[in-house]
């Protein structure tokens, strides 16, 4: 009977395994291998060892600039983006007046494509007709003129503003875990004299730790792969002030340097896996889930 059940388990797993091999594992292995080749995407790849990686690190400082920008955006993600989304979840969990409407409105950006979102922000940050500068001029600063996306002093902050408060995924993850906390825990804590703040700090926050850790991973990985908003607004400029690794990958592709582009992709995969391992260790996710 057990062998009969095992056969059915293997049959049901097989389609998923085939899809994983075809669309994930084999392409990832191909990326790793061709990252060590000179390949234009048409002719056969030629093995060149670590030359693509040496070029990436030594040709100019663009990789270092992209890495520093990624580090700064990651810090913003951890210190502002995720806490803001979690805070909204805690507020909605209390179900204040209009909380369903607020939750619906908060999710609206989720149904807008990232490309459209980038175009919207191009108009918001426009010096002449943009919503932001006109609002500042309306409240008294009549001579206020800032080219947010074209001034190296403000471009990084402008790009950051396009995503930093767009935290609906964080909110949904944390809110889902909050809703799953048994009411009996809160009732027992109230009987023992706990305040609302005690319950949030000592009960709710530890029990949504996994959701917060997952949110941090998703947020930082999104910063590693962030492309559309930057390409459609600043194209990495002015100078290299908003340049990132995804743009390096894109430039490798359009220049038919697929070997170099795949070397960049390998770095992106390593960074993503590194983030996953570090957050897993810091939040002790395996211990929390009892695995």
CSV table of C-alpha atoms in Angstrom, one decimal:
chain,number,residue,atom,x,y,z
A,1,UNK,CA,0.0,0.0,0.0
A,2,UNK,CA,2.9,2.3,0.9
A,3,UNK,CA,4.7,1.6,-2.4
A,4,UNK,CA,1.4,2.3,-4.2
A,5,UNK,CA,1.1,5.7,-2.6
A,6,UNK,CA,4.8,6.5,-3.3
A,7,UNK,CA,4.2,5.9,-7.0
A,8,UNK,CA,1.4,8.5,-7.0
A,9,UNK,CA,3.5,11.0,-5.2
A,10,UNK,CA,6.3,10.6,-7.8
A,11,UNK,CA,3.8,11.0,-10.6
A,12,UNK,CA,2.4,14.2,-9.2
A,13,UNK,CA,5.9,15.6,-8.5
A,14,UNK,CA,7.2,14.8,-12.0
A,15,UNK,CA,5.5,17.7,-13.9
A,16,UNK,CA,6.8,20.2,-11.3
A,17,UNK,CA,10.3,18.7,-11.5
A,18,UNK,CA,10.4,18.8,-15.3
A,19,UNK,CA,9.2,22.5,-15.3
A,20,UNK,CA,11.9,23.3,-12.7
A,21,UNK,CA,14.6,21.7,-14.7
A,22,UNK,CA,13.6,23.3,-18.0
A,23,UNK,CA,12.8,26.8,-16.9
A,24,UNK,CA,15.0,27.3,-13.8
A,25,UNK,CA,17.8,24.9,-13.2
A,26,UNK,CA,19.1,24.5,-16.8
A,27,UNK,CA,19.0,28.2,-17.6
A,28,UNK,CA,20.8,29.0,-14.3
A,29,UNK,CA,23.5,26.5,-15.0
A,30,UNK,CA,23.8,27.9,-18.6
A,31,UNK,CA,24.2,31.4,-17.1
A,32,UNK,CA,27.0,30.2,-14.8
A,33,UNK,CA,28.9,28.4,-17.6
A,34,UNK,CA,28.5,31.1,-20.3
A,35,UNK,CA,29.7,33.7,-17.8
A,36,UNK,CA,33.1,32.3,-18.4
A,37,UNK,CA,32.9,32.6,-22.2
A,38,UNK,CA,33.1,35.2,-25.0
A,39,UNK,CA,29.7,34.9,-26.5
A,40,UNK,CA,27.7,37.2,-28.8
A,41,UNK,CA,24.5,35.1,-28.6
A,42,UNK,CA,24.8,33.8,-32.1
A,43,UNK,CA,28.2,32.0,-32.5
A,44,UNK,CA,29.5,29.3,-30.3
A,45,UNK,CA,30.8,30.5,-26.9
A,46,UNK,CA,34.6,30.6,-26.5
A,47,UNK,CA,35.9,29.8,-23.0
A,48,UNK,CA,37.9,32.8,-21.6
A,49,UNK,CA,38.1,32.0,-17.9
A,50,UNK,CA,37.5,34.9,-15.5
A,51,UNK,CA,38.1,37.7,-18.1
A,52,UNK,CA,34.4,38.8,-17.9
A,53,UNK,CA,34.7,39.1,-14.2
A,54,UNK,CA,38.1,40.9,-14.4
A,55,UNK,CA,36.5,43.3,-17.0
A,56,UNK,CA,33.6,43.9,-14.7
A,57,UNK,CA,35.8,44.8,-11.7
A,58,UNK,CA,38.7,46.6,-13.4
A,59,UNK,CA,37.3,48.3,-16.6
A,60,UNK,CA,36.0,51.3,-14.7
A,61,UNK,CA,34.2,52.0,-11.4
A,62,UNK,CA,30.7,51.4,-12.6
A,63,UNK,CA,30.4,48.0,-10.9
A,64,UNK,CA,31.6,49.5,-7.6
A,65,UNK,CA,29.1,52.4,-8.0
A,66,UNK,CA,26.3,50.0,-8.8
A,67,UNK,CA,27.3,47.9,-5.7
A,68,UNK,CA,27.4,51.0,-3.4
A,69,UNK,CA,24.0,52.1,-4.8
A,70,UNK,CA,22.6,48.7,-4.1
A,71,UNK,CA,23.9,48.8,-0.5
A,72,UNK,CA,22.3,52.2,0.1
A,73,UNK,CA,19.0,51.1,-1.4
A,74,UNK,CA,19.1,47.9,0.7
A,75,UNK,CA,19.7,49.9,3.9
A,76,UNK,CA,16.6,52.1,3.0
A,77,UNK,CA,14.6,48.9,2.3
A,78,UNK,CA,15.5,47.5,5.7
A,79,UNK,CA,15.2,50.7,7.7
A,80,UNK,CA,12.2,52.4,6.1
A,81,UNK,CA,10.4,50.2,3.5
A,82,UNK,CA,9.8,47.1,5.6
A,83,UNK,CA,9.1,48.9,8.9
A,84,UNK,CA,6.6,51.2,7.1
A,85,UNK,CA,4.8,48.2,5.6
A,86,UNK,CA,4.8,46.4,8.9
A,87,UNK,CA,3.5,49.5,10.7
A,88,UNK,CA,0.6,49.7,8.3
A,89,UNK,CA,-0.2,46.1,8.9
A,90,UNK,CA,-0.3,46.6,12.7
A,91,UNK,CA,-2.6,49.6,12.3
A,92,UNK,CA,-5.0,47.7,10.0
A,93,UNK,CA,-4.9,44.7,12.4
A,94,UNK,CA,-6.7,46.9,15.0
A,95,UNK,CA,-9.4,47.4,12.4
A,96,UNK,CA,-9.9,51.1,12.8
A,97,UNK,CA,-12.8,52.9,11.0
A,98,UNK,CA,-12.3,52.6,7.2
A,99,UNK,CA,-9.6,50.0,7.5
A,100,UNK,CA,-11.0,47.9,4.6
A,101,UNK,CA,-11.1,51.0,2.4
A,102,UNK,CA,-7.6,51.9,3.4
A,103,UNK,CA,-6.4,48.3,2.7
A,104,UNK,CA,-8.0,48.5,-0.8
A,105,UNK,CA,-6.4,51.9,-1.6
A,106,UNK,CA,-3.0,50.7,-0.3
A,107,UNK,CA,-3.1,47.9,-2.8
A,108,UNK,CA,-3.9,50.0,-5.9
A,109,UNK,CA,-0.2,50.4,-6.9
A,110,UNK,CA,-0.1,46.6,-7.1
A,111,UNK,CA,-2.3,46.6,-10.1
A,112,UNK,CA,-0.3,49.3,-12.0
A,113,UNK,CA,2.6,48.0,-14.1
A,114,UNK,CA,6.1,49.1,-13.0
A,115,UNK,CA,6.6,50.8,-16.3
A,116,UNK,CA,3.5,52.9,-16.0
A,117,UNK,CA,4.5,53.6,-12.4
A,118,UNK,CA,7.9,55.0,-13.7
A,119,UNK,CA,6.1,57.2,-16.3
A,120,UNK,CA,3.8,58.6,-13.6
A,121,UNK,CA,6.8,59.5,-11.5
A,122,UNK,CA,8.5,61.2,-14.4
A,123,UNK,CA,5.5,63.6,-14.4
A,124,UNK,CA,5.4,63.9,-10.6
A,125,UNK,CA,9.1,65.0,-10.5
A,126,UNK,CA,8.9,67.3,-13.6
A,127,UNK,CA,10.1,70.8,-12.7
A,128,UNK,CA,7.5,72.7,-14.7
A,129,UNK,CA,4.3,70.6,-14.6
A,130,UNK,CA,5.2,68.1,-11.8
A,131,UNK,CA,2.9,67.7,-8.9
A,132,UNK,CA,5.7,67.9,-6.3
A,133,UNK,CA,7.4,71.2,-7.3
A,134,UNK,CA,4.0,72.9,-8.0
A,135,UNK,CA,2.8,71.9,-4.5
A,136,UNK,CA,6.0,73.4,-3.0
A,137,UNK,CA,5.5,76.6,-5.0
A,138,UNK,CA,1.8,76.7,-4.0
A,139,UNK,CA,2.6,76.7,-0.3
A,140,UNK,CA,4.9,79.7,-0.6
A,141,UNK,CA,8.3,78.8,-2.1
A,142,UNK,CA,7.5,80.5,-5.4
A,143,UNK,CA,11.1,80.2,-6.8
A,144,UNK,CA,11.4,76.6,-6.0
A,145,UNK,CA,12.9,74.7,-9.0
A,146,UNK,CA,14.5,71.3,-8.7
A,147,UNK,CA,15.1,68.8,-11.5
A,148,UNK,CA,14.7,65.8,-9.3
A,149,UNK,CA,15.6,63.2,-11.9
A,150,UNK,CA,18.3,65.2,-13.7
A,151,UNK,CA,20.2,66.6,-10.7
A,152,UNK,CA,22.9,64.3,-9.2
A,153,UNK,CA,22.1,65.7,-5.8
A,154,UNK,CA,18.5,64.5,-5.9
A,155,UNK,CA,18.2,61.7,-8.5
A,156,UNK,CA,19.0,58.9,-6.0
A,157,UNK,CA,16.4,60.2,-3.5
A,158,UNK,CA,13.9,60.6,-6.3
A,159,UNK,CA,14.3,57.0,-7.5
A,160,UNK,CA,14.1,55.9,-3.8
A,161,UNK,CA,10.8,57.7,-3.4
A,162,UNK,CA,9.3,55.7,-6.3
A,163,UNK,CA,9.3,52.5,-4.2
A,164,UNK,CA,10.1,53.2,-0.6
A,165,UNK,CA,6.4,53.6,0.5
A,166,UNK,CA,5.1,51.1,-1.9
A,167,UNK,CA,5.0,48.3,0.7
A,168,UNK,CA,1.8,46.5,0.1
A,169,UNK,CA,3.5,43.1,-0.1
A,170,UNK,CA,5.1,43.6,3.3
A,171,UNK,CA,1.8,44.7,4.7
A,172,UNK,CA,-0.1,41.6,3.4
A,173,UNK,CA,2.6,39.2,4.7
A,174,UNK,CA,2.7,40.7,8.2
A,175,UNK,CA,-1.1,41.2,8.4
A,176,UNK,CA,-1.7,37.6,7.4
A,177,UNK,CA,0.5,36.4,10.3
A,178,UNK,CA,-1.1,38.8,12.7
A,179,UNK,CA,-4.6,37.5,11.7
A,180,UNK,CA,-3.4,33.9,12.5
A,181,UNK,CA,-2.4,34.7,16.1
A,182,UNK,CA,-4.9,32.9,18.4
A,183,UNK,CA,-7.1,35.4,20.3
A,184,UNK,CA,-6.7,33.3,23.5
A,185,UNK,CA,-3.0,34.5,23.7
A,186,UNK,CA,-4.2,38.1,23.8
A,187,UNK,CA,-7.0,37.4,26.3
A,188,UNK,CA,-4.6,35.6,28.6
A,189,UNK,CA,-2.1,38.5,28.4
A,190,UNK,CA,-4.8,41.0,29.2
A,191,UNK,CA,-5.9,39.0,32.3
A,192,UNK,CA,-2.2,39.1,33.4
A,193,UNK,CA,-2.3,42.9,33.2
A,194,UNK,CA,-0.5,43.4,29.9
A,195,UNK,CA,-1.1,46.6,28.0
A,196,UNK,CA,-1.7,46.9,24.2
A,197,UNK,CA,2.0,47.9,23.8
A,198,UNK,CA,3.1,44.9,25.8
A,199,UNK,CA,1.0,42.6,23.6
A,200,UNK,CA,2.5,44.1,20.4
A,201,UNK,CA,6.1,44.0,21.6
A,202,UNK,CA,6.1,40.7,23.5
A,203,UNK,CA,3.5,38.6,21.5
A,204,UNK,CA,2.6,40.0,18.1
A,205,UNK,CA,6.1,41.2,17.0
A,206,UNK,CA,7.9,37.9,17.7
A,207,UNK,CA,5.1,35.9,16.1
A,208,UNK,CA,5.4,37.9,12.8
A,209,UNK,CA,9.2,37.6,12.7
A,210,UNK,CA,9.1,35.2,9.8
A,211,UNK,CA,6.9,37.5,7.7
A,212,UNK,CA,9.2,40.4,8.4
A,213,UNK,CA,12.3,38.3,7.5
A,214,UNK,CA,10.6,37.2,4.3
A,215,UNK,CA,9.7,40.9,3.5
A,216,UNK,CA,13.3,41.9,4.0
A,217,UNK,CA,14.5,39.2,1.6
A,218,UNK,CA,11.9,40.2,-1.0
A,219,UNK,CA,12.6,43.9,-0.6
A,220,UNK,CA,16.4,43.6,-1.0
A,221,UNK,CA,16.1,41.1,-3.9
A,222,UNK,CA,13.8,43.6,-5.6
A,223,UNK,CA,16.5,46.3,-5.2
A,224,UNK,CA,19.0,43.9,-6.9
A,225,UNK,CA,16.7,43.3,-9.9
A,226,UNK,CA,15.3,46.9,-10.0
A,227,UNK,CA,15.4,48.0,-13.7
A,228,UNK,CA,12.2,49.5,-15.2
A,229,UNK,CA,11.9,52.5,-12.9
A,230,UNK,CA,15.6,53.5,-13.4
A,231,UNK,CA,15.7,52.8,-17.1
A,232,UNK,CA,12.5,54.8,-17.8
A,233,UNK,CA,13.4,57.8,-15.6
A,234,UNK,CA,17.2,58.4,-15.3
A,235,UNK,CA,18.8,55.5,-17.2
A,236,UNK,CA,21.3,55.3,-14.4
A,237,UNK,CA,22.2,59.0,-14.4
A,238,UNK,CA,22.9,61.8,-14.0
A,239,UNK,CA,26.5,60.5,-14.2
A,240,UNK,CA,26.3,57.1,-12.3
A,241,UNK,CA,24.2,58.4,-9.4
A,242,UNK,CA,21.4,55.9,-10.0
A,243,UNK,CA,23.3,53.2,-11.8
A,244,UNK,CA,22.7,49.6,-10.7
A,245,UNK,CA,23.7,46.1,-11.6
A,246,UNK,CA,20.5,45.4,-13.7
A,247,UNK,CA,21.6,48.2,-16.0
A,248,UNK,CA,25.0,46.6,-16.4
A,249,UNK,CA,23.2,43.4,-17.4
A,250,UNK,CA,21.0,45.2,-19.9
A,251,UNK,CA,23.9,47.0,-21.5
A,252,UNK,CA,25.7,43.7,-21.9
A,253,UNK,CA,22.7,42.3,-23.7
A,254,UNK,CA,22.1,45.2,-26.1
A,255,UNK,CA,25.8,45.2,-27.0
A,256,UNK,CA,25.6,41.4,-27.8
A,257,UNK,CA,28.1,40.7,-25.0
A,258,UNK,CA,26.1,37.7,-23.7
A,259,UNK,CA,29.1,36.2,-21.9
A,260,UNK,CA,29.6,39.4,-20.0
A,261,UNK,CA,25.9,39.8,-19.3
A,262,UNK,CA,25.7,36.3,-17.9
A,263,UNK,CA,28.7,37.0,-15.7
A,264,UNK,CA,26.8,40.0,-14.3
A,265,UNK,CA,23.7,37.7,-13.9
A,266,UNK,CA,25.9,35.3,-11.9
A,267,UNK,CA,26.9,38.1,-9.5
A,268,UNK,CA,23.2,39.0,-9.1
A,269,UNK,CA,22.3,35.4,-8.3
A,270,UNK,CA,25.1,35.2,-5.8
A,271,UNK,CA,24.0,38.4,-4.1
A,272,UNK,CA,20.4,37.2,-3.9
A,273,UNK,CA,21.4,33.8,-2.4
A,274,UNK,CA,23.8,35.7,0.0
A,275,UNK,CA,20.9,37.9,1.2
A,276,UNK,CA,18.7,34.8,1.7
A,277,UNK,CA,21.4,33.0,3.8
A,278,UNK,CA,22.3,36.1,5.9
A,279,UNK,CA,18.6,36.9,6.7
A,280,UNK,CA,18.0,33.3,7.4
A,281,UNK,CA,20.8,33.2,9.9
A,282,UNK,CA,20.0,36.6,11.5
A,283,UNK,CA,16.3,35.7,12.1
A,284,UNK,CA,17.0,32.0,12.8
A,285,UNK,CA,14.1,31.1,10.5
A,286,UNK,CA,14.8,27.3,10.6
A,287,UNK,CA,14.6,27.3,14.4
A,288,UNK,CA,11.5,29.5,14.4
A,289,UNK,CA,9.7,27.0,12.1
A,290,UNK,CA,11.0,24.0,14.1
A,291,UNK,CA,12.9,22.5,11.1
